[in-house]
DNA sequence: TCCATTTGACCATT
DNA sequence: AATGGTCAAATGGA
């Protein structure tokens, strides 16, 4: 695999520097004084990772292809503005009058996978399905099963690819704030249902019923960003040629 | 009874 | 007006 390492390092360095600035902003709660805005930093970080991933993807290696999304759902709306509307099934709270008063998601905190399986270990609940124009396959919408229990805002969209590869185009939005899944072992795997959308929280973590508060849902913004970079770094490492780069060389040195 | 899925309707965005 | 994302009632399975 031939990789333009210099270009990668430059792009990662830009991302690191921007991340540091953003981290300082978040830590010190420095208000935007006109020098650098949070939005600019976020955009720069995203573009930096885009550049890296484009270089990596150009190597055409591996079964799994992960690229950032730049063309999906461009909007200035924030997911935080989505009103909390509980399911009619629970009967806890139904803001019927506000139905549809939601905002489309930002594209910045999203990523794409093309994979032969839609299973990722997390428990997802399907909340919608749409026929998409010029596509034979419907798009399915999933949210984290722990959305109500832990306030986890992770979402994903799954659509079968048009070709005959039996692969799926998966778009993830947001990051899990619920407990991570138990790594699959040979013993555990056969206990999981076939469809990830039917994986219940008990399959993932049976202890949740006893201690629903042990989820770490109150992550600080700085920690959330660090988690994002950790995930991306693991992705880079999996490609193979960056094994000689340590995490400390990339992030938060 | 509880929870997940289905699916038509609603509504924001383009 | 078209499109796509989400809601929520209805339904079914465990």
Short mmCIF file of C-alpha atoms (C1' of nucleotides) in Angstrom, two decimals:
data_model
loop_
_atom_site.label_atom_id
_atom_site.label_comp_id
_atom_site.label_asym_id
_atom_site.label_seq_id
_atom_site.Cartn_x
_atom_site.Cartn_y
_atom_site.Cartn_z
CA UNK A 1 0.00 0.00 0.00
CA UNK A 2 1.46 3.30 -1.07
CA UNK A 3 0.54 6.27 1.10
CA UNK A 4 1.57 9.88 0.82
CA UNK A 5 2.80 10.00 4.38
CA UNK A 6 3.87 13.61 4.25
CA UNK A 7 0.42 14.70 3.19
CA UNK A 8 -1.11 12.59 5.93
CA UNK A 9 1.14 14.03 8.60
CA UNK A 10 0.46 17.58 7.47
CA UNK A 11 -3.26 17.02 7.49
CA UNK A 12 -3.18 15.33 10.88
CA UNK A 13 -1.02 18.11 12.25
CA UNK A 14 -3.52 20.71 11.13
CA UNK A 15 -6.26 18.73 12.79
CA UNK A 16 -4.26 18.39 15.96
CA UNK A 17 -3.54 22.11 16.15
CA UNK A 18 -7.16 22.97 15.54
CA UNK A 19 -8.21 20.43 18.12
CA UNK A 20 -5.87 22.01 20.65
CA UNK A 21 -7.32 25.43 20.01
CA UNK A 22 -10.82 24.08 20.31
CA UNK A 23 -9.93 22.25 23.48
CA UNK A 24 -8.59 25.45 24.98
CA UNK A 25 -11.74 27.27 23.99
CA UNK A 26 -13.86 24.64 25.61
CA UNK A 27 -11.76 24.42 28.74
CA UNK A 28 -11.36 28.10 29.38
CA UNK A 29 -14.78 29.00 28.03
CA UNK A 30 -13.15 31.79 26.12
CA UNK A 31 -15.75 33.68 24.22
CA UNK A 32 -15.31 34.27 20.54
CA UNK A 33 -13.28 37.45 20.34
CA UNK A 34 -13.20 37.53 16.59
CA UNK A 35 -9.84 35.80 16.16
CA UNK A 36 -11.02 32.24 15.75
CA UNK A 37 -14.54 30.95 16.08
CA UNK A 38 -15.51 27.50 17.26
CA UNK A 39 -17.31 26.90 13.97
CA UNK A 40 -14.16 27.69 12.02
CA UNK A 41 -12.13 25.31 14.13
CA UNK A 42 -14.65 22.54 13.80
CA UNK A 43 -14.72 23.04 10.04
CA UNK A 44 -10.93 22.98 9.88
CA UNK A 45 -10.73 19.81 11.96
CA UNK A 46 -13.31 18.13 9.79
CA UNK A 47 -11.50 19.14 6.62
CA UNK A 48 -8.24 17.88 8.05
CA UNK A 49 -9.68 14.45 8.70
CA UNK A 50 -11.36 14.51 5.31
CA UNK A 51 -7.97 15.01 3.71
CA UNK A 52 -6.43 12.14 5.63
CA UNK A 53 -9.25 9.80 4.83
CA UNK A 54 -9.20 10.71 1.17
CA UNK A 55 -5.52 9.81 1.05
CA UNK A 56 -6.14 6.56 2.88
CA UNK A 57 -9.12 5.65 0.76
CA UNK A 58 -7.18 6.34 -2.39
CA UNK A 59 -5.06 3.35 -1.41
CA UNK A 60 -8.10 1.18 -2.07
CA UNK A 61 -7.27 -1.25 0.68
CA UNK A 62 -9.33 -3.27 3.06
CA UNK A 63 -12.91 -4.41 3.20
CA UNK A 64 -14.05 -1.47 5.24
CA UNK A 65 -14.15 2.01 3.80
CA UNK A 66 -14.76 4.96 6.10
CA UNK A 67 -15.05 8.47 4.79
CA UNK A 68 -16.46 11.64 6.30
CA UNK A 69 -19.68 12.99 4.95
CA UNK A 70 -19.66 16.41 3.40
CA UNK A 71 -22.61 16.23 1.08
CA UNK A 72 -25.28 14.88 3.36
CA UNK A 73 -27.90 17.03 4.97
CA UNK A 74 -26.13 20.34 4.86
CA UNK A 75 -27.88 22.51 7.32
CA UNK A 76 -27.16 25.05 10.01
CA UNK A 77 -29.54 23.40 12.43
CA UNK A 78 -28.43 21.81 15.65
CA UNK A 79 -29.55 18.40 16.80
CA UNK A 80 -29.83 19.85 20.27
CA UNK A 81 -32.85 21.73 19.11
CA UNK A 82 -34.77 18.56 18.48
CA UNK A 83 -37.66 18.53 20.93
CA UNK A 84 -37.91 15.58 23.24
CA UNK A 85 -40.98 13.64 22.16
CA UNK A 86 -41.57 10.33 23.80
CA UNK A 87 -43.01 7.36 22.06
CA UNK A 88 -46.71 6.84 22.09
CA UNK A 89 -45.97 3.32 23.21
CA UNK A 90 -44.75 4.47 26.58
CA UNK A 91 -47.49 6.99 27.14
CA UNK A 92 -45.10 8.99 29.32
CA UNK A 93 -45.25 12.22 27.40
CA UNK A 94 -46.65 12.98 24.00
CA UNK A 95 -46.14 16.47 22.62
CA UNK A 96 -48.49 15.85 19.75
CA UNK A 97 -48.89 19.51 18.99
CA UNK A 98 -45.17 19.80 18.34
CA UNK A 99 -44.97 16.85 16.00
CA UNK A 100 -42.58 17.56 13.22
CA UNK A 101 -40.88 20.42 15.03
CA UNK A 102 -37.47 18.88 14.58
CA UNK A 103 -34.34 20.05 12.83
CA UNK A 104 -32.21 18.18 10.38
CA UNK A 105 -28.88 17.06 11.68
CA UNK A 106 -25.57 18.71 11.11
CA UNK A 107 -23.35 16.77 8.76
CA UNK A 108 -20.17 17.49 10.65
CA UNK A 109 -20.53 14.75 13.22
CA UNK A 110 -21.22 11.96 10.80
CA UNK A 111 -19.31 9.24 9.06
CA UNK A 112 -19.96 6.63 6.42
CA UNK A 113 -19.19 2.95 6.29
CA UNK A 114 -19.64 0.50 3.47
CA UNK A 115 -19.78 -2.93 4.97
CA UNK A 116 -21.07 -6.39 4.27
CA UNK A 117 -22.89 -6.39 7.58
CA UNK A 118 -24.94 -3.80 9.41
CA UNK A 119 -23.98 -5.22 12.77
CA UNK A 120 -21.67 -3.07 14.83
CA UNK A 121 -22.24 -4.45 18.31
CA UNK A 122 -24.49 -1.64 19.45
CA UNK A 123 -28.20 -2.02 20.07
CA UNK A 124 -30.29 -0.08 17.57
CA UNK A 125 -33.98 0.52 17.32
CA UNK A 126 -35.56 1.12 13.96
CA UNK A 127 -37.76 4.19 13.87
CA UNK A 128 -38.42 4.68 10.19
CA UNK A 129 -38.01 3.55 6.64
CA UNK A 130 -38.25 5.56 3.44
CA UNK A 131 -38.26 4.81 -0.24
CA UNK A 132 -35.49 6.92 -1.75
CA UNK A 133 -35.74 8.52 -5.15
CA UNK A 134 -33.86 6.66 -7.90
CA UNK A 135 -33.02 3.88 -5.53
CA UNK A 136 -34.43 0.39 -5.47
CA UNK A 137 -33.54 -0.11 -1.83
CA UNK A 138 -35.34 1.69 0.98
CA UNK A 139 -33.35 3.62 3.57
CA UNK A 140 -33.83 2.50 7.15
CA UNK A 141 -33.45 4.80 10.12
CA UNK A 142 -32.14 3.61 13.47
CA UNK A 143 -31.50 5.27 16.79
CA UNK A 144 -29.68 3.89 19.78
CA UNK A 145 -31.83 1.64 21.91
CA UNK A 146 -30.54 3.50 24.97
CA UNK A 147 -31.83 6.87 23.76
CA UNK A 148 -34.42 7.19 26.48
CA UNK A 149 -32.54 5.39 29.24
CA UNK A 150 -29.23 7.20 28.77
CA UNK A 151 -29.99 10.05 26.44
CA UNK A 152 -27.74 8.53 23.82
CA UNK A 153 -28.15 10.50 20.60
CA UNK A 154 -26.41 8.11 18.24
CA UNK A 155 -28.28 7.55 14.99
CA UNK A 156 -27.60 5.61 11.86
CA UNK A 157 -29.06 5.18 8.42
CA UNK A 158 -28.72 1.95 6.50
CA UNK A 159 -29.31 1.46 2.81
CA UNK A 160 -28.45 -1.55 0.72
CA UNK A 161 -26.10 -0.75 -2.11
CA UNK A 162 -27.49 -0.90 -5.61
CA UNK A 163 -24.79 -3.23 -6.85
CA UNK A 164 -24.90 -6.94 -6.26
CA UNK A 165 -22.22 -6.93 -3.58
CA UNK A 166 -24.79 -7.38 -0.80
CA UNK A 167 -23.09 -4.55 1.05
CA UNK A 168 -24.69 -1.77 2.99
CA UNK A 169 -24.15 1.96 2.96
CA UNK A 170 -24.26 3.01 6.60
CA UNK A 171 -24.21 6.59 7.85
CA UNK A 172 -23.63 7.20 11.53
CA UNK A 173 -24.65 10.44 13.23
CA UNK A 174 -23.37 11.45 16.61
CA UNK A 175 -21.56 9.27 19.10
CA UNK A 176 -22.76 6.85 21.71
CA UNK A 177 -22.95 8.17 25.25
CA UNK A 178 -24.30 4.86 26.47
CA UNK A 179 -22.05 2.03 27.70
CA UNK A 180 -20.00 0.49 24.89
CA UNK A 181 -20.97 -2.95 23.64
CA UNK A 182 -19.33 -6.04 25.02
CA UNK A 183 -16.73 -7.19 22.48
CA UNK A 184 -17.92 -10.15 20.49
CA UNK A 185 -16.38 -13.42 21.47
CA UNK A 186 -16.99 -16.78 19.95
CA UNK A 187 -19.16 -17.67 22.89
CA UNK A 188 -21.23 -14.55 22.94
CA UNK A 189 -21.84 -14.11 19.26
CA UNK A 190 -24.31 -16.91 18.78
CA UNK A 191 -26.57 -15.41 21.40
CA UNK A 192 -27.15 -12.29 19.36
CA UNK A 193 -30.18 -11.98 17.12
CA UNK A 194 -29.63 -11.90 13.38
CA UNK A 195 -30.68 -8.32 12.97
CA UNK A 196 -28.80 -5.63 14.90
CA UNK A 197 -31.93 -3.57 15.08
CA UNK A 198 -33.43 -6.24 17.26
CA UNK A 199 -30.53 -6.42 19.67
CA UNK A 200 -31.90 -5.49 23.05
CA UNK A 201 -30.06 -3.69 25.79
CA UNK A 202 -30.01 -6.91 27.72
CA UNK A 203 -28.00 -8.56 24.96
CA UNK A 204 -25.46 -5.77 25.18
CA UNK A 205 -25.27 -5.19 28.91
CA UNK A 206 -27.62 -7.16 31.16
CA UNK A 207 -26.43 -5.16 34.17
CA UNK A 208 -28.13 -2.01 32.89
CA UNK A 209 -31.34 -2.84 34.66
CA UNK A 210 -29.52 -2.84 37.97
CA UNK A 211 -27.55 0.35 37.48
CA UNK A 212 -28.91 2.54 34.74
CA UNK A 213 -26.91 5.52 35.93
CA UNK A 214 -23.55 3.96 35.17
CA UNK A 215 -23.42 5.20 31.64
CA UNK A 216 -21.19 8.29 31.60
CA UNK A 217 -23.75 10.27 29.67
CA UNK A 218 -22.49 13.54 31.12
CA UNK A 219 -19.31 13.74 29.06
CA UNK A 220 -17.74 17.17 28.77
CA UNK A 221 -17.38 18.64 25.28
CA UNK A 222 -13.62 18.24 25.52
CA UNK A 223 -13.96 14.57 26.37
CA UNK A 224 -16.40 14.09 23.52
CA UNK A 225 -13.91 15.56 21.08
CA UNK A 226 -11.15 13.43 22.47
CA UNK A 227 -13.34 10.39 21.92
CA UNK A 228 -13.88 11.43 18.31
CA UNK A 229 -10.15 11.67 17.72
CA UNK A 230 -9.52 8.37 19.46
CA UNK A 231 -12.00 6.70 17.15
CA UNK A 232 -10.45 8.26 14.06
CA UNK A 233 -6.96 7.32 15.22
CA UNK A 234 -8.00 3.71 15.62
CA UNK A 235 -9.33 3.86 12.08
CA UNK A 236 -6.01 5.15 10.79
CA UNK A 237 -4.09 2.50 12.68
CA UNK A 238 -6.22 -0.22 11.18
CA UNK A 239 -5.14 0.82 7.72
CA UNK A 240 -1.71 -0.44 8.56
CA UNK A 241 1.01 1.99 7.61
CA UNK A 242 0.67 4.27 10.61
CA UNK A 243 1.72 1.75 13.20
CA UNK A 244 4.84 3.72 13.90
CA UNK A 245 2.85 6.78 14.89
CA UNK A 246 1.77 6.85 18.50
CA UNK A 247 -1.45 8.34 19.73
CA UNK A 248 0.49 10.96 21.64
CA UNK A 249 2.12 12.06 18.41
CA UNK A 250 -1.25 12.81 16.94
CA UNK A 251 -3.58 13.98 19.64
CA UNK A 252 -3.36 16.11 22.74
CA UNK A 253 0.39 15.91 23.13
"C1'" DT B 1 -47.43 -6.19 29.70
"C1'" DC B 2 -43.50 -4.55 27.55
"C1'" DC B 3 -40.86 -3.57 23.72
"C1'" DA B 4 -39.62 -3.54 18.73
"C1'" DT B 5 -41.26 -3.01 14.06
"C1'" DT B 6 -44.23 -1.26 10.46
"C1'" DT B 7 -45.98 2.38 7.94
"C1'" DG B 8 -48.74 6.44 6.79
"C1'" DA B 9 -48.63 11.17 8.04
"C1'" DC B 10 -46.42 15.35 9.19
"C1'" DC B 11 -43.15 18.91 8.46
"C1'" DA B 12 -38.43 21.15 7.45
"C1'" DT B 13 -35.41 21.83 3.88
"C1'" DT B 14 -34.16 22.47 -0.79
"C1'" DA C 1 -43.57 21.12 -5.04
"C1'" DA C 2 -40.43 17.41 -4.22
"C1'" DT C 3 -37.73 15.07 -1.13
"C1'" DG C 4 -36.17 13.15 3.01
"C1'" DG C 5 -36.17 12.75 8.27
"C1'" DT C 6 -39.01 11.87 12.09
"C1'" DC C 7 -43.22 10.95 14.63
"C1'" DA C 8 -46.55 7.98 16.55
"C1'" DA C 9 -50.59 4.79 16.23
"C1'" DA C 10 -51.23 0.13 15.16
"C1'" DT C 11 -49.55 -4.30 15.36
"C1'" DG C 12 -47.10 -8.44 16.68
"C1'" DG C 13 -43.90 -11.24 19.34
"C1'" DA C 14 -41.84 -12.73 23.65
#
